[in-house]
Structures are given as structure tokens and as C-alpha cells.
Short mmCIF file of C-alpha atoms in Angstrom, two decimals:
data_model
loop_
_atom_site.label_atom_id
_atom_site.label_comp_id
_atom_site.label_asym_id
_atom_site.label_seq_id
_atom_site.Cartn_x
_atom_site.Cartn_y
_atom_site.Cartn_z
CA UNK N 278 11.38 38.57 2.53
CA UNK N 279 9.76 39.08 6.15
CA UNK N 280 6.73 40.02 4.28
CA UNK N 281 6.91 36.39 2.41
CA UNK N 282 7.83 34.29 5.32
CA UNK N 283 5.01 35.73 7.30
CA UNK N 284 2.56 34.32 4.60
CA UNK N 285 3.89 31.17 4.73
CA UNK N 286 3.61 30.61 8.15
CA UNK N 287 0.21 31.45 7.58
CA UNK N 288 -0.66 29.14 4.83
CA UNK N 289 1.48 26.31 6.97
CA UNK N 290 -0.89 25.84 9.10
CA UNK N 291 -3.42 26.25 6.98
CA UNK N 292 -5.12 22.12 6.31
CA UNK N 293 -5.82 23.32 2.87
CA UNK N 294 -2.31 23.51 2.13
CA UNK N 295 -0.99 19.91 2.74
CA UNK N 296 -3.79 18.75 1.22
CA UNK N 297 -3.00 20.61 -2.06
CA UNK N 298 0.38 19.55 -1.79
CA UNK N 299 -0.47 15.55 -1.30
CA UNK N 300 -2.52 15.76 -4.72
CA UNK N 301 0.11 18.14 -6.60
CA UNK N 302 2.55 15.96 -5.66
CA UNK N 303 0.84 12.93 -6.69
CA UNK N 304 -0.49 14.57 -9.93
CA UNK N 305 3.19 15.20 -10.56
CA UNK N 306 4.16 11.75 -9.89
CA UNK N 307 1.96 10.43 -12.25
CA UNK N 308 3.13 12.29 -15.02
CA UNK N 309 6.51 11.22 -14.16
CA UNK N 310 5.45 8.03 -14.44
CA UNK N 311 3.31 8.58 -17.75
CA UNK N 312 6.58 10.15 -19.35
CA UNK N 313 8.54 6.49 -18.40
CA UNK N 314 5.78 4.50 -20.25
CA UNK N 315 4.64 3.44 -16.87
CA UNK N 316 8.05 1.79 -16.07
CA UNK N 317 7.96 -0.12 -12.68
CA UNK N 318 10.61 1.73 -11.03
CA UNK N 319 8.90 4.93 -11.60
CA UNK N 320 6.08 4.22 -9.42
CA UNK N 321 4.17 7.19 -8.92
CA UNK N 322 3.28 6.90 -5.25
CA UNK N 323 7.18 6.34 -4.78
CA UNK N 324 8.25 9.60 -6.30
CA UNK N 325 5.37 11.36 -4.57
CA UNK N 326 6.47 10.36 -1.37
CA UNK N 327 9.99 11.62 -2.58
CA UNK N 328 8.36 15.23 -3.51
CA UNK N 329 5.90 15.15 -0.45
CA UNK N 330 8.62 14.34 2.17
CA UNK N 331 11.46 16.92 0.17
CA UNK N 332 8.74 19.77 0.78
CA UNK N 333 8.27 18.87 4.64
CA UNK N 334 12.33 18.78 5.29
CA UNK N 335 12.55 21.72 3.60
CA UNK N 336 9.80 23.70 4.98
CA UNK N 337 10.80 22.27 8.50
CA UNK N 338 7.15 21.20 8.99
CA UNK N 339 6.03 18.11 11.46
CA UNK N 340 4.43 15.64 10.89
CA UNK N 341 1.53 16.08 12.86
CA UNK N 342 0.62 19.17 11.52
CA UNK N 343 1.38 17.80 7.43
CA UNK N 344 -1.31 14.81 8.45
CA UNK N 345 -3.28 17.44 10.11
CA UNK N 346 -4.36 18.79 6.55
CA UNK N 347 -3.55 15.83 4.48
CA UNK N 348 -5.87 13.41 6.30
CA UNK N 349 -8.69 13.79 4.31
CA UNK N 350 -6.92 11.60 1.25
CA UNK N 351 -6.55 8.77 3.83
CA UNK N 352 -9.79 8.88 4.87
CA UNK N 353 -10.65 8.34 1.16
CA UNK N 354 -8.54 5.17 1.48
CA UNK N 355 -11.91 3.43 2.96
CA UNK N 356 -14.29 3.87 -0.13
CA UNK N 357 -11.30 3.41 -2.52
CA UNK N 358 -11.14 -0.16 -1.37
CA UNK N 359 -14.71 -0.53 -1.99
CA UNK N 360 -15.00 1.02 -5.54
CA UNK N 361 -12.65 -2.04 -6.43
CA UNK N 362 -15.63 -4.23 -6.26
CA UNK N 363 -17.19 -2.61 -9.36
CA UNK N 364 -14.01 -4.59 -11.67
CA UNK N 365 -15.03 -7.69 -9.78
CA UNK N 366 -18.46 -7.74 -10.48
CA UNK N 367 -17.99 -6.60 -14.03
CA UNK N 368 -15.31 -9.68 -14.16
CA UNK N 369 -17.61 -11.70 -11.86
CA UNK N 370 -17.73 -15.09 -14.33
CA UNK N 371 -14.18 -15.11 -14.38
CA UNK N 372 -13.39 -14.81 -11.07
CA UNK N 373 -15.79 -17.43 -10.17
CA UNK N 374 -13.67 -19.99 -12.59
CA UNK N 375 -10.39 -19.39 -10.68
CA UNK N 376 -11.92 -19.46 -7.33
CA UNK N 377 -10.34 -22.69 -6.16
CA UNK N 378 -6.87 -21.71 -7.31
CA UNK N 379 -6.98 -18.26 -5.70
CA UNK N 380 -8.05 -20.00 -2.53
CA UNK N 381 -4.80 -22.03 -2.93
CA UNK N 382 -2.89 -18.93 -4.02
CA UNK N 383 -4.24 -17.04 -0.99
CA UNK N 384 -3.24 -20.06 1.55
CA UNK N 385 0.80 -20.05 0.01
CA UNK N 386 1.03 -16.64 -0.07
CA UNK N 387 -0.38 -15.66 3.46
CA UNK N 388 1.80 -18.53 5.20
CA UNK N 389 4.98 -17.38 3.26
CA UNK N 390 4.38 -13.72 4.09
CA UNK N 391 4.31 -14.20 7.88
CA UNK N 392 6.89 -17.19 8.15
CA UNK N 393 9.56 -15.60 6.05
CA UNK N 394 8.86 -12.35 8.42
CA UNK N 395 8.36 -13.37 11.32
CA UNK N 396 11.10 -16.09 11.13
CA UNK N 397 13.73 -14.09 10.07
CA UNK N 398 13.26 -11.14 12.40
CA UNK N 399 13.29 -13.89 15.39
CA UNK N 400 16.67 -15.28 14.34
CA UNK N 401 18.08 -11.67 13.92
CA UNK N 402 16.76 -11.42 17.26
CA UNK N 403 14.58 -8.34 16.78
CA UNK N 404 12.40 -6.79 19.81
CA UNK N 405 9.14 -8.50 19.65
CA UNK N 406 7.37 -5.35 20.03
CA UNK N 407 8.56 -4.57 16.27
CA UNK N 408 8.15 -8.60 15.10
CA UNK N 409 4.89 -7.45 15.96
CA UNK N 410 4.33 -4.43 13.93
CA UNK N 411 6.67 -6.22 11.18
CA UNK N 412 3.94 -9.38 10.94
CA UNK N 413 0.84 -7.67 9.05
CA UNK N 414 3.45 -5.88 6.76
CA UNK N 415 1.72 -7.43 3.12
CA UNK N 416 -2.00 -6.14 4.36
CA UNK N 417 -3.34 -2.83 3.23
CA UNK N 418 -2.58 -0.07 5.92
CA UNK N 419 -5.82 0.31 7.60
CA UNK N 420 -6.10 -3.54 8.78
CA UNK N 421 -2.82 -3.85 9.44
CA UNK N 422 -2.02 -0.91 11.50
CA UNK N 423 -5.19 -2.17 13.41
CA UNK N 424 -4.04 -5.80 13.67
CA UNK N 425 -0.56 -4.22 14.61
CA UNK N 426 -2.27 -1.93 17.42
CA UNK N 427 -4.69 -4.66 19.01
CA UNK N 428 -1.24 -7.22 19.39
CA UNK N 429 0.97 -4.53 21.17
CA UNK N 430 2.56 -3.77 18.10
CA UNK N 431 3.66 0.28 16.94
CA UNK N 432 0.55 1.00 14.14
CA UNK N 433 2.76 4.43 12.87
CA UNK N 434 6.27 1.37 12.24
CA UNK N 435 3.57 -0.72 11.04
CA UNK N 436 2.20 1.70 8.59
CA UNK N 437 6.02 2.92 7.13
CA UNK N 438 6.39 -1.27 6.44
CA UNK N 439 3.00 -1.61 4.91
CA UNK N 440 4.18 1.09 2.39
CA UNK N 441 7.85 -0.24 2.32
CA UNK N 442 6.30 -3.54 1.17
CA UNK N 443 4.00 -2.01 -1.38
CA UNK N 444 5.97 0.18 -3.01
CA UNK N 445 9.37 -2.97 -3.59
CA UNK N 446 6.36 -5.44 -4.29
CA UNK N 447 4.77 -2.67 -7.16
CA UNK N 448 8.28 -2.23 -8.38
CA UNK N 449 9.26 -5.93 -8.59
CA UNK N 450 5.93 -7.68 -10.06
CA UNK N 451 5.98 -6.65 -13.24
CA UNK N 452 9.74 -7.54 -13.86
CA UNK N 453 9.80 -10.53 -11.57
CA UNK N 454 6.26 -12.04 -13.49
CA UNK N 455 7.67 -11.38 -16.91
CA UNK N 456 11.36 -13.04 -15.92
CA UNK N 457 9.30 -16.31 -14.31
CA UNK N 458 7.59 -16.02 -17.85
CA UNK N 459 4.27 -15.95 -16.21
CA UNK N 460 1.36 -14.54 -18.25
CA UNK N 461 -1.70 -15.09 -16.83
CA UNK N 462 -3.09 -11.29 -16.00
CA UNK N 463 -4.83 -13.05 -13.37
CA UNK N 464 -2.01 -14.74 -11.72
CA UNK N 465 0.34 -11.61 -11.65
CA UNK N 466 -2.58 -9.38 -10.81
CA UNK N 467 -3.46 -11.72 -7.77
CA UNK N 468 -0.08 -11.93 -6.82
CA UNK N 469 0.66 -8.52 -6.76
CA UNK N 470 -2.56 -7.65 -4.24
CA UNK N 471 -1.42 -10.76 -1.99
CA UNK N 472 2.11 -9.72 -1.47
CA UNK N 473 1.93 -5.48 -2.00
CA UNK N 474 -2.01 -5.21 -0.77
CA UNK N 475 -3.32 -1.50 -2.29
CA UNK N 476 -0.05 -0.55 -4.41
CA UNK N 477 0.55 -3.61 -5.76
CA UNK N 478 -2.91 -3.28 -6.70
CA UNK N 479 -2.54 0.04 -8.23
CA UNK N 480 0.00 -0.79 -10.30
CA UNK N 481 -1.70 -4.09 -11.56
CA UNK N 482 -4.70 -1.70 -12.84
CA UNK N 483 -1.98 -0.04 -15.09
CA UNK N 484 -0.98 -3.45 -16.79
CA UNK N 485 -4.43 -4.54 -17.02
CA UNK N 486 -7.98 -4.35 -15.77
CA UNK N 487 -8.54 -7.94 -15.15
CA UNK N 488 -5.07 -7.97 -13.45
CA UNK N 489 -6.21 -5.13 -10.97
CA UNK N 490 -9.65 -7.08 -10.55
CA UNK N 491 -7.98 -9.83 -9.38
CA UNK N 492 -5.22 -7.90 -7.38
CA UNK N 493 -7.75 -6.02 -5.27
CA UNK N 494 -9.83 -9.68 -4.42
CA UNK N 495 -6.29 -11.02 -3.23
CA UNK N 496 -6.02 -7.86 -1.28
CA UNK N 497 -9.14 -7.76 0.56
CA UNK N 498 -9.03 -11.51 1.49
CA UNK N 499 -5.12 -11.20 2.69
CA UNK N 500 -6.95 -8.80 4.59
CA UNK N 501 -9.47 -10.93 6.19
CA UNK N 502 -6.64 -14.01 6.41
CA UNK N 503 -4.22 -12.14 8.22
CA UNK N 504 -6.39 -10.76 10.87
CA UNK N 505 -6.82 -14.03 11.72
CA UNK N 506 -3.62 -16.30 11.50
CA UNK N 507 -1.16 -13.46 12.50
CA UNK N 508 -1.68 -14.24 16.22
CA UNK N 509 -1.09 -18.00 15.97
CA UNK N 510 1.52 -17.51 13.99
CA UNK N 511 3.43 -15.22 16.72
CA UNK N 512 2.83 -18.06 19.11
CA UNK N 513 3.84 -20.75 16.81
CA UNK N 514 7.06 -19.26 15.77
CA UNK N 515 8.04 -17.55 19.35
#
């Protein structure tokens, strides 16, 4: 038994290890999620979390030293963002037909993201240093824990909301699209980058293809939106 816990403490601090156990994890996940017929509730990077986070408690391990090996898949986070402008060109004409309604779309669902957040955590009279890290919840983690950082806001808080959001708005478009009786793949695709940036978008490429085009074009221009109004709308709803 010593014999065995002495290896692991080796291989614990080994960055290989984490690493392995991010993609295991995640390769498990997703045949979860297979085995459900993709069913919104089984979300794969849900239950990897779940398996991820089980393995740290049990293992005792920190944080620090998990993201210490692991970091390499969020560095990948950059260029997977850009590879979602291959589905875009390749659905370029169509895109360019809906532009002026996704410019609408993007205006309504910006505004109601920050109002209905930043609103409601001022009348529950929540520190402002988390209103802050709260506001650029519905952007994709890398903006928003920098729009988070640059406004005094906590980036790490911001970053556990940014996946909080994703992972309800993933789990809820699906259902919440069919029950509105909305059909349009490019409306519930749009509308699931918008509100749950790179998991919503995720999910929307397991529905459809033109749904995920049109997810990751809401994401990346929530992206560039936010940046911008999140600061006047702290001021204008202090």
C-alpha cells in the first residue's frame, strides 16, 4: 500500500496526469451523453466537471496544482474559437441573409443579459465587487474573465459564472426552443451562443451544423458587445 501511495504522489504532480484526466473525463462524458441520445440534461461538459472535480476531492489535490497540468486544454480554448469560422464561411450566404435580424437579436439579448444581472444583484444588495464579476457572466470565459479583471471584478468568480451560465443555458435551449415552438436552427442556434457563449455553442453543433454556425457568430459578437457596454451599464444601473 506504501509502495502504491508513493507512486501516486509521484504521478500527482506529474502535469501529464491532470491532463490525461481532463480528456478521460471528458471522453467519458461524452459517451454518457451519446448513450442518452444527446439528451440536454446530460451535457457532457457537466458530467465531466462532476468526474473531474470527484477525482480532485478524492485525491485531496489543489487546485493550483490540477490547472498546473490541465492548462494546456484551456490554452486550446483560443484556436477553438477560431476554427468556428470555418461553419461560417461554409454557411457564409446564409448568414449574410439574417444579418439584420441577428444585429437585432444581438442588441435584445446583450441589454437583457446585463440588466436582468446587474439589476437584480443591486436590489439583493450584493457587494459590487461581485456585481462586477457577475456582469460579463453570458461571454465566453476568456473575455469575460478579462472584462471582469480590468473593472475590479474577481476573474477566478467570474470564470465559475461564465460556466454556471453555460452549462443551465446548454441544458435549457433545446427544451425551452422546442416548448416556445421555435424552429428556426438559426434562431435557437443564435440564441444559444448569445445567452451560454462556448457551451451553448457546443451543444447547438449537436442539434445542427447551421445552428452551431450561427451560435458561435452570436458568441463572438456578445463578445465584442459586452466589452463595450458592460461599463456603462454599471454606471447606469449603480
Amino acid at each position: 500500500m506504501s509502495g502504491e501511495f508513493a507512486l501516486w504522489v509521484y504521478l500527482s504532480r506529474t502535469p501529464l496526469l491532470w491532463l490525461t484526466v481532463t480528456l478521460a473525463a471528458y471522453l467519458v462524458a461524452d459517451r454518457i451523453s451519446a448513450a442518452t441520445g444527446r439528451h440536454p440534461v446530460a451535457n457532457p461538459v457537466l458530467i465531466a466537471i462532476a468526474i473531474t472535480g470527484s477525482v480532485l476531492a478524492l485525491t485531496e489535490t489543489p487546485y493550483p496544482t490540477y490547472f498546473a497540468g490541465a492548462q494546456f486544454v484551456h490554452f486550446l480554448l483560443g484556436p477553438a474559437t477560431v476554427v468556428l469560422a470555418l461553419p461560417l464561411y461554409e454557411h457564409r450566404a446564409t448568414v449574410v441573409r439574417a444579418f439584420l435580424p441577428m444585429l437585432a437579436a444581438l442588441a435584445a439579448g446583450c441589454t437583457a443579459a446585463l440588466v436582468t444581472a446587474i439589476g437584480t444583484a443591486r436590489l439583493l444588495g450584493i457587494p459590487e465587487p461581485v456585481i462586477v464579476s457577475l456582469s460579463p457572466k453570458s461571454v465566453t470565459s476568456g473575455v469575460a474573465m478579462g472584462i471582469s479583471e480590468a473593472l475590479g471584478g474577481d476573474p477566478t468568480l467570474t470564470a465559475v459564472l461564465v460556466m454556471t451560465t453555460g452549462i443551465v443555458g446548454a441544458i435549457l435551449v433545446t427544451p425551452l426552443m422546442q416548448l416556445m415552438g421555435i424552429r428556426d436552427m438559426r434562431a435557437r442556434g443564435f440564441a444559444a451562443g448569445l445567452a451560454a457563449h462556448g457551451v451553448g455553442t457546443a451543444r447547438a453543433f449537436q442539434v445542427s451544423e447551421v445552428a452551431g454556425t450561427f451560435a458561435g457568430i452570436a458568441m463572438g459578437l456578445n463578445a465584442f458587445l459586452t466589452a463595450i457596454v458592460v461599463p456603462l451599464a454599471l454606471h447606469l444601473l449603480s
